[in-house]
XYZ file of C-alpha atoms in Angstrom:
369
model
C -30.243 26.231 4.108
C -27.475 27.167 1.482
C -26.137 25.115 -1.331
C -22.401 25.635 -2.396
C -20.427 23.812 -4.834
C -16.456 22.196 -4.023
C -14.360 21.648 -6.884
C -11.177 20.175 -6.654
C -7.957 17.804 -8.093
C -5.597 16.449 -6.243
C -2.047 15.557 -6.777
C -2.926 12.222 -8.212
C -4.454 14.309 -11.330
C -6.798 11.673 -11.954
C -9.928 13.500 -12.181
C -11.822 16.800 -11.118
C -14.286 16.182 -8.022
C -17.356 18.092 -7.421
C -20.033 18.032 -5.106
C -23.096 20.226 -4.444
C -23.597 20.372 -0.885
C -26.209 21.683 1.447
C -25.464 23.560 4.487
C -27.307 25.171 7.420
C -25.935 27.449 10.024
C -22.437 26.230 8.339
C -22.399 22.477 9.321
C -23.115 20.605 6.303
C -26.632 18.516 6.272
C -25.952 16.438 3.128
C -24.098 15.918 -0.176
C -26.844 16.245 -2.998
C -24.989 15.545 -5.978
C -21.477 14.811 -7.109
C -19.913 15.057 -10.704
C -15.813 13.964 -11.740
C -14.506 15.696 -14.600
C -11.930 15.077 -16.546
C -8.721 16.813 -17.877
C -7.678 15.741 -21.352
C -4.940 13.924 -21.659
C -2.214 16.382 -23.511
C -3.005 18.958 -19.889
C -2.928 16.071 -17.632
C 0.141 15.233 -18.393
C 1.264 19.006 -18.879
C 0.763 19.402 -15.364
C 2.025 16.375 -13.990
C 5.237 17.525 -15.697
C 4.952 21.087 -14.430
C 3.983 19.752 -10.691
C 7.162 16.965 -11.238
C 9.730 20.079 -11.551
C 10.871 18.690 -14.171
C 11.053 21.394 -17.127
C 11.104 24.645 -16.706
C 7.997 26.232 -18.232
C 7.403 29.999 -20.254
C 4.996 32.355 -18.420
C 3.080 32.496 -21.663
C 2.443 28.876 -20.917
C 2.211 29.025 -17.228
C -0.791 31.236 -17.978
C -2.395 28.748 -20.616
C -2.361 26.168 -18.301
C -4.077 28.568 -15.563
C -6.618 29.214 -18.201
C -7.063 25.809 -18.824
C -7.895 24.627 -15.337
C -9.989 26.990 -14.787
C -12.171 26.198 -17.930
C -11.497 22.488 -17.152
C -13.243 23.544 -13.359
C -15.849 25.555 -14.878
C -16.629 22.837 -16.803
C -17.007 19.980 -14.416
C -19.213 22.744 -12.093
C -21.749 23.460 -14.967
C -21.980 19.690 -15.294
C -22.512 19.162 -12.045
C -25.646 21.493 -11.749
C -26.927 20.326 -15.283
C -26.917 16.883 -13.549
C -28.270 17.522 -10.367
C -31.025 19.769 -11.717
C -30.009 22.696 -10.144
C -30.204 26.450 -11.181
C -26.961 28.469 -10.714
C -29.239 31.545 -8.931
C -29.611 28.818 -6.359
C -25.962 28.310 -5.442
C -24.384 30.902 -3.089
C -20.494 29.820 -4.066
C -18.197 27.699 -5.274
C -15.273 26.673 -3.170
C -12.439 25.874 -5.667
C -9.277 24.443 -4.578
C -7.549 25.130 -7.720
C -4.695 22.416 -8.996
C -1.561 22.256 -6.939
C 1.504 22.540 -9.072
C 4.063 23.962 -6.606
C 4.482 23.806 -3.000
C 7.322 24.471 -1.203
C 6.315 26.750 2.363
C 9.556 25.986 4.028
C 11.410 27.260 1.346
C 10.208 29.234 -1.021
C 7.552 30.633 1.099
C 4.908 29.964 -0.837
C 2.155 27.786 -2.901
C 0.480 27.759 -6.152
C -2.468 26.920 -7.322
C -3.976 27.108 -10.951
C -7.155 27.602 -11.894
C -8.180 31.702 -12.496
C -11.138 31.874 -10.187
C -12.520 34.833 -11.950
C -12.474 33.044 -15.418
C -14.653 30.515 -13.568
C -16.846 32.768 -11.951
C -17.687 34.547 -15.096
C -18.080 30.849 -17.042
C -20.232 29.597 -13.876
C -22.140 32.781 -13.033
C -21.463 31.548 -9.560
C -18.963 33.502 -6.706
C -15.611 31.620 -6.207
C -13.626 31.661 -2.858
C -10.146 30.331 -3.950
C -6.709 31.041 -2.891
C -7.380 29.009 0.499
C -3.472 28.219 1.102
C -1.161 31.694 0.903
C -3.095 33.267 4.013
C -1.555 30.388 6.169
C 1.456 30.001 4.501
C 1.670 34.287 5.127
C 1.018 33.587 9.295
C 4.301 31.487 8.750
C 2.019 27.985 7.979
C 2.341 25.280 5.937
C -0.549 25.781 4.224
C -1.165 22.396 4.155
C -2.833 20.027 4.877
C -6.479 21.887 5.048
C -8.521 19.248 5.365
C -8.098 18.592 9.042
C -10.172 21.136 10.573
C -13.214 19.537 8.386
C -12.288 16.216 9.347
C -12.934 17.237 12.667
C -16.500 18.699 12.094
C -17.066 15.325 10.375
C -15.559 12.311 12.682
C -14.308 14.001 15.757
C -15.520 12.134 19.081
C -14.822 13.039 22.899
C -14.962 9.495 24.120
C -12.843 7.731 21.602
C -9.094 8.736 19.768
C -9.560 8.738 15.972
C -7.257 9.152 13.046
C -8.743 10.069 9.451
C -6.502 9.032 6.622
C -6.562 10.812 3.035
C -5.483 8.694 0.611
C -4.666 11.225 -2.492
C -1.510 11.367 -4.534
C 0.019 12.129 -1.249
C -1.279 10.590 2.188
C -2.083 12.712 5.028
C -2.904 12.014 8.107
C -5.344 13.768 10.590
C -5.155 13.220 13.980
C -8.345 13.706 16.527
C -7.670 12.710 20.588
C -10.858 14.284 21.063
C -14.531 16.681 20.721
C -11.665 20.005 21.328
C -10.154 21.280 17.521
C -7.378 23.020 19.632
C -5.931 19.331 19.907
C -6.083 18.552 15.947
C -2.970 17.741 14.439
C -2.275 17.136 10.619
C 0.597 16.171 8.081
C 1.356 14.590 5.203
C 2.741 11.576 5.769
C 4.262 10.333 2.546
C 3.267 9.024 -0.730
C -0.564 7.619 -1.205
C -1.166 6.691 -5.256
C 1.451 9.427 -6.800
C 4.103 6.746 -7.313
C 2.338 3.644 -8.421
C -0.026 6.227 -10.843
C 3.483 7.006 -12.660
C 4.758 3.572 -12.464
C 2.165 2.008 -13.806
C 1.685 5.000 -16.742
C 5.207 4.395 -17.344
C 5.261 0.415 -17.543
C 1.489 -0.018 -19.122
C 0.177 2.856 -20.211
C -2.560 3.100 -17.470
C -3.482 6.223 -15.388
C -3.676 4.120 -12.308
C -3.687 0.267 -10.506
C -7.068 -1.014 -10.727
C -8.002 -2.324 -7.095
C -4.292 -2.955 -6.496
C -4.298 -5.877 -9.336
C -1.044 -5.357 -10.271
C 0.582 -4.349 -7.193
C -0.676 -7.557 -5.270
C 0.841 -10.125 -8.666
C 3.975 -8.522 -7.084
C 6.377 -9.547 -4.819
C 8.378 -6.728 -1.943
C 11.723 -5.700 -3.056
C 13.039 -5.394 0.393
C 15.888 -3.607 -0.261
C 14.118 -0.565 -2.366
C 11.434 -0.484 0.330
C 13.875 -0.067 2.948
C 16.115 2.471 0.877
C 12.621 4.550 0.400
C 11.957 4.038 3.947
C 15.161 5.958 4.755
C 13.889 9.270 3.024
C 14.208 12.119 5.354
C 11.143 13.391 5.261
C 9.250 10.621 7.197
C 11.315 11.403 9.915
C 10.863 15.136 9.509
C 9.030 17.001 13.119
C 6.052 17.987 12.477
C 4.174 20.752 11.021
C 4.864 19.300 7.456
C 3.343 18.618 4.405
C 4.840 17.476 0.380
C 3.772 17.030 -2.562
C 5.004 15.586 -6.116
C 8.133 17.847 -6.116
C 9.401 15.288 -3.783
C 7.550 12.460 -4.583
C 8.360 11.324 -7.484
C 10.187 9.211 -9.902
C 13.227 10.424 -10.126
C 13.323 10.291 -6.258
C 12.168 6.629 -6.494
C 15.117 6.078 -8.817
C 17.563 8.019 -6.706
C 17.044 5.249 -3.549
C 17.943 2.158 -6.390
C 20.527 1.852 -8.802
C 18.710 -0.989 -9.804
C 15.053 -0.042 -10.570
C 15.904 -0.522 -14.322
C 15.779 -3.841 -13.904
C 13.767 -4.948 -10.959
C 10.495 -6.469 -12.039
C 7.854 -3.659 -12.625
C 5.171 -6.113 -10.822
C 7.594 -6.315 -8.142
C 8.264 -2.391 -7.757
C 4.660 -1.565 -8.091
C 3.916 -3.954 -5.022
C 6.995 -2.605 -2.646
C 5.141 1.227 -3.707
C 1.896 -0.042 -2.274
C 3.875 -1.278 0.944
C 5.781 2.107 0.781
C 2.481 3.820 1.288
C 1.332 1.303 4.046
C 4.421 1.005 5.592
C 5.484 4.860 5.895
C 1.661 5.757 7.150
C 1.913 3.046 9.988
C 5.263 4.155 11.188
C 3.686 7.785 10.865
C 0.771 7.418 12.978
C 2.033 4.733 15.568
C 4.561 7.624 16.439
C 2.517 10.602 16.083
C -0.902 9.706 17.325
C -0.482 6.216 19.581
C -3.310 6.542 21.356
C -5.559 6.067 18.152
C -8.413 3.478 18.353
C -9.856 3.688 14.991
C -8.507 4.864 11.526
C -11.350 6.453 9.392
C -9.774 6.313 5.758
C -11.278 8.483 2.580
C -10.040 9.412 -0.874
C -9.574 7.776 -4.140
C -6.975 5.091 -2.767
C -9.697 3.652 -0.975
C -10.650 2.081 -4.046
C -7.471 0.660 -4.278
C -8.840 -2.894 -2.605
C -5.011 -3.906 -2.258
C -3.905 -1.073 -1.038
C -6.603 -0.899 2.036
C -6.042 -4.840 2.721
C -2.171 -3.791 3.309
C -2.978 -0.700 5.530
C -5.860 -3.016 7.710
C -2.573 -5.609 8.045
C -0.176 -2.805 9.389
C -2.341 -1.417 11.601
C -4.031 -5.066 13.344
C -4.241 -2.758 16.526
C -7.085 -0.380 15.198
C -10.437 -0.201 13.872
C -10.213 0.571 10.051
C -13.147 1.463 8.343
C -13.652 4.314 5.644
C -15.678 7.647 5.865
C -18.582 5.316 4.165
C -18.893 3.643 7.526
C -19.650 7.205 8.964
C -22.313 8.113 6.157
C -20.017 10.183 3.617
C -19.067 8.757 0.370
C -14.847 8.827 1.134
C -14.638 10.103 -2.830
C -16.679 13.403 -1.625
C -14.579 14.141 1.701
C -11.933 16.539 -0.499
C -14.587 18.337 -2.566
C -17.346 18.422 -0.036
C -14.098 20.572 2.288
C -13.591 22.983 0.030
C -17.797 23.751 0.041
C -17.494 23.904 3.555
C -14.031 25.918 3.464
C -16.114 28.358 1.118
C -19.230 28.680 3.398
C -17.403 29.343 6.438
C -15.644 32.209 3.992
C -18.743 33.471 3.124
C -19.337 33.666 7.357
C -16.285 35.410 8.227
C -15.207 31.940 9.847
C -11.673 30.987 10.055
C -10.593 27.888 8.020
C -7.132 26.542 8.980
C -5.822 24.785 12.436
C -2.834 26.586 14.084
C -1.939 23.168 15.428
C -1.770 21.925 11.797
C -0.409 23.727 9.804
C 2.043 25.821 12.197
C 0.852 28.896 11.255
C 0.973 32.263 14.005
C -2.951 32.096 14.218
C -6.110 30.851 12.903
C -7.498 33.061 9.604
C -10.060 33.539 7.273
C -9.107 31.892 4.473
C -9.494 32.021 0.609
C -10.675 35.205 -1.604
C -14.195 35.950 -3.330
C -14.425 36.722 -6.682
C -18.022 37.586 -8.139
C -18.841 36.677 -11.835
């Protein structure tokens, strides 16, 4: 048996995940402990506006923020063991995702992650395997989305067609026809929370929509939802993946002239269709063979938000990764362990069929304290 920590944040930004995980022969046994950290609130929203594209930013800050994370990771690890009682001699790595800020594969060739891996090594005393994404994107990948291939240690079945939803700050969908990884497919789909987190920080000050409260005293714009609906990237092939440089909302008010004054209640609850609607469309066209949609990440505690995907999808079984005995807040963290371990084994750690990428690799670097 090993135990190896995964530490991650998503595009939402809402928190730092950790979980300490247990593994034997590299299929993971159980989750012993989990721990959410925090940034504070002057780098949240530094990197929200860094991950946005919307100012351009010094290297000399670039590299504050980098430090930053990383302390910010350390942090939440150290807690993590301090909570679950566990010595850091006992751990064999930590598997840290690092905090997305740019991602652009088709393009620019390329995606970044901050978060110095050494710096938390040396706070943590623990090895860190980071880096997971730029030895895809190199094989001509998208680097994204990584969680697939641990979805499908996790839910796969040979006898019935599954789909695993991640709702993040973006949504991304996993698709399983069967027990065989070589017929995996992954992509992100569209927006998940990123757009009613900013809407609502923008209108009242709050980091996110409680259980969909606001959203649901809303009524559907049906023109903006529409105009959204037309984006270019839902229709996209894929391979393909996104993030916040597209997502965001300037783009929101580039598809209405007339968000200024629409009723913030109103635009909030055409977001949370946005993210239904887009999925629906997504995996009706991608996958439609599915029988039952397994659904993890934070938006699963958005108790709108999963009433409105259950009502687009009437045709399949939705439950959440709960239903399949993982807590769906641990799914993203509890990858990145498992990403680490099979590191640590010389295993590779991204899908060909995902991601696009020449051939499967060995993912991520080590670097010892």
């Amino acid at each position: 048996m090993e135990l190896h920590v995964g530490v991650m944040s998503g595009t939402s930004q809402d928190g730092i995940d950790a979980v300490l995980a247990r593994f034997e022969d590299g299929s993971l046994r159980e989750i012993v402990a989990r721990h959410t950290g925090r940034y504070s609130s002057v780098l949240r929203t530094e990197l929200l506006t860094l991950s946005r594209e919307a100012t351009p930013v010094s290297l000399a800050r670039y590299a504050h923020l980098d430090r930053a994370v990383a302390d910010a990771f350390a942090d939440t690890v150290v807690a993590l063991l301090e909570q679950a009682g566990i010595d850091r001699s006992q751990v064999r790595a930590v598997g840290s995702h690092g905090q997305t800020v740019f991602h652009d594969p088709a393009v620019a060739g390329n995606s970044l992650q901050l978060g110095d891996p050494s710096r938390i090594a040396v706070r943590t005393g623990i090895a860190v395997v980071a880096d997971f994404r730029r030895a895809d994107v190199a094989l001509g990948g998208q680097g994204a989305p990584l969680l697939p291939i641990f979805h499908h240690a996790c839910f796969a079945r040979v006898d019935e067609p599954r789909a695993v939803l991640n709702l993040g700050g973006i949504a991304n969908l996993t698709l399983l026809p069967g027990a065989s990884s070589d017929r995996v497919r992954g992509f992100d789909c569209g927006p998940a929370n990123c757009l009613m987190d900013e809407w609502i920080e923008r209108h009242r000050g709050q980091s996110h929509d409680a259980h969909g409260a606001w959203a649901a005293s809303g009524s559907i714009v049906d023109a903006l939802l529409q105009s959204c609906l037309r984006e270019p990237y839902f229709a996209r092939p894929i391979p393909k993946s996104t993030g916040r440089g597209l997502f965001n909302l300037d783009w929101l008010a580039s598809c209405d002239s007339k968000l200024d004054s629409r009723d913030p209640a109103d635009v909030q609850r055409t977001l949370c269709e946005l993210t239904a609607r887009s999925m629906a469309e997504a995996l009706r066209r991608e996958g439609p063979a599915t029988r039952r949609l397994i659904v993890c990440g934070g938006g699963t505690r958005n108790a709108f938000l999963m009433q409105r995907i259950v009502q687009a999808m009437p045709e399949l079984i939705v439950e959440t990764a709960a239903d399949h005995g993982i807590d769906p807040q641990d799914i993203e963290a509890g990858a990145f362990a498992w990403l680490a371990c099979r590191r640590l084994r010389g295993e590779t750690g991204n899908l060909p069929s995902v991601t696009g990428a020449q051939r499967a690799a060995v993912l991520g670097g080590v670097f010892e304290p």
